[in-house]
CSV table of C-alpha atoms in Angstrom, one decimal:
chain,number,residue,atom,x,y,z
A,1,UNK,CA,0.0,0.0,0.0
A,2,UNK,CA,0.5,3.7,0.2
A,3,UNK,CA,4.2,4.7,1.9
A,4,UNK,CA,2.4,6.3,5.1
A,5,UNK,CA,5.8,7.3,6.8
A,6,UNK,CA,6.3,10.1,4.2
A,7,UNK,CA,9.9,9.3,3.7
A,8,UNK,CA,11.5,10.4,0.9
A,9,UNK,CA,15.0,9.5,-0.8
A,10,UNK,CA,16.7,12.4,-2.2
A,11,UNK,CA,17.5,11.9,-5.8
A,12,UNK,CA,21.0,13.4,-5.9
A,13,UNK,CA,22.7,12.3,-2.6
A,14,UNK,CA,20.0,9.0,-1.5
A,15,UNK,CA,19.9,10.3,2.0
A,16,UNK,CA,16.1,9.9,3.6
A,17,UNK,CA,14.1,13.0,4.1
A,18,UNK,CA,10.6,13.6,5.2
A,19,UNK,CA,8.0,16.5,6.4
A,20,UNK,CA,7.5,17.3,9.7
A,21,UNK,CA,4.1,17.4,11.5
A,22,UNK,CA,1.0,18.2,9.0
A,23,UNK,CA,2.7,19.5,6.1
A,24,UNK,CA,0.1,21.9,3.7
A,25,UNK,CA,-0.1,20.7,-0.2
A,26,UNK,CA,2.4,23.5,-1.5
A,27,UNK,CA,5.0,23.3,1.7
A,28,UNK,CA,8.5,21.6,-0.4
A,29,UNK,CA,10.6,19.6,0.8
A,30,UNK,CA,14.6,20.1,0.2
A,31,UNK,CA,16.8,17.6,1.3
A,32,UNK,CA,18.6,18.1,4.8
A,33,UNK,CA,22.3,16.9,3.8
A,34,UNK,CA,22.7,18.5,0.1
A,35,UNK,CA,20.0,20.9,0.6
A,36,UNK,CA,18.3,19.9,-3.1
A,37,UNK,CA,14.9,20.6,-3.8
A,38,UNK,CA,13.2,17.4,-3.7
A,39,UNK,CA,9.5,17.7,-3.8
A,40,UNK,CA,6.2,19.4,-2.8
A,41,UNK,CA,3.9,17.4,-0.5
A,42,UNK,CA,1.0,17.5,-2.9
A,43,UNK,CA,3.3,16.0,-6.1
A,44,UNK,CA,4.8,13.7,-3.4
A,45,UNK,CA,1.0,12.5,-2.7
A,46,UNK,CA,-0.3,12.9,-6.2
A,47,UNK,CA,3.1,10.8,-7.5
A,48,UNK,CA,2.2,8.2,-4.5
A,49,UNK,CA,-1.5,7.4,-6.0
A,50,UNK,CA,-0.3,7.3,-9.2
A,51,UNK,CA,1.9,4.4,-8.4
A,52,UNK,CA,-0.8,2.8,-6.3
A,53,UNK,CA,-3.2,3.0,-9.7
A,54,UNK,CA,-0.7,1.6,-12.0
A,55,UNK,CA,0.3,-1.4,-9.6
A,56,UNK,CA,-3.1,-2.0,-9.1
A,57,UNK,CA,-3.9,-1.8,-12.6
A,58,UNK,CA,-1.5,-3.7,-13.8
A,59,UNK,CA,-2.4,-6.6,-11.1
A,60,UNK,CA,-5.6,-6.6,-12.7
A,61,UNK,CA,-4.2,-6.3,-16.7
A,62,UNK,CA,-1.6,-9.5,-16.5
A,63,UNK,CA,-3.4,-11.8,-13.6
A,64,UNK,CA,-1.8,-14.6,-12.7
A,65,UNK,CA,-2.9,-17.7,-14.9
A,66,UNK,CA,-2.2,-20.0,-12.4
A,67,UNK,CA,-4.0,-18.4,-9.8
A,68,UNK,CA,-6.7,-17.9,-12.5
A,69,UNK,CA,-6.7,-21.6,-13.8
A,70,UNK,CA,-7.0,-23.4,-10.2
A,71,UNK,CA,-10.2,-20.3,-9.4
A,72,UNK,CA,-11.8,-21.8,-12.4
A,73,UNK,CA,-11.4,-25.6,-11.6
A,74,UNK,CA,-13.1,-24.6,-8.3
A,75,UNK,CA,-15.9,-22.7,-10.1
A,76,UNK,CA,-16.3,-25.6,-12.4
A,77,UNK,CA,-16.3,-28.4,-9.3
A,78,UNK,CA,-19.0,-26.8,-7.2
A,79,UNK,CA,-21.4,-26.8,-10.9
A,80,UNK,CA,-23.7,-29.5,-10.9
A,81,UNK,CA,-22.6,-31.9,-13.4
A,82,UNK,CA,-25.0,-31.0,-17.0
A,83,UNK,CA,-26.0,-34.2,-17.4
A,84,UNK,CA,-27.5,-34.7,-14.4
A,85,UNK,CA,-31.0,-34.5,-13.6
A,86,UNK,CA,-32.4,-33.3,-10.0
């Protein structure tokens, strides 16, 4: 799921930085060792759902056929066989 801890690796020195408190949707964050501008909390949140939708999206565009395969063999066991008559 969703990285609730709000830590976030800089991408020029790969030290881990996060907001402090409540942080507001425009507030940026700038990286304590190197002092690079990392990110805004809003395009930190927005870029965080946006990862969430494609994994889950993509979990739902190339399922796993073996996992599919054995949920249809136990579909097809509980059917009543066609032939019978009740």
């Amino acid at each position: 799921m969703l990285n609730r801890s709000r830590n976030v690796i800089c991408p020029t020195c790969q030290a881990t930085n996060s907001w402090e408190g409540d942080p507001a949707p425009e507030e940026a964050l700038h990286c304590q060792y190197c002092e690079n501008f990392i990110s805004t909390h809003r395009h930190y949140l927005e870029s965080l759902v946006k990862g969430e939708v494609a994994r889950v999206m993509a979990r739902y565009a190339d399922p796993d056929s073996a996992y599919q395969l054995s949920l249809l063999k136990q579909v097809l066991a509980d059917q009543p066989s066609a032939g019978a008559r009740l």
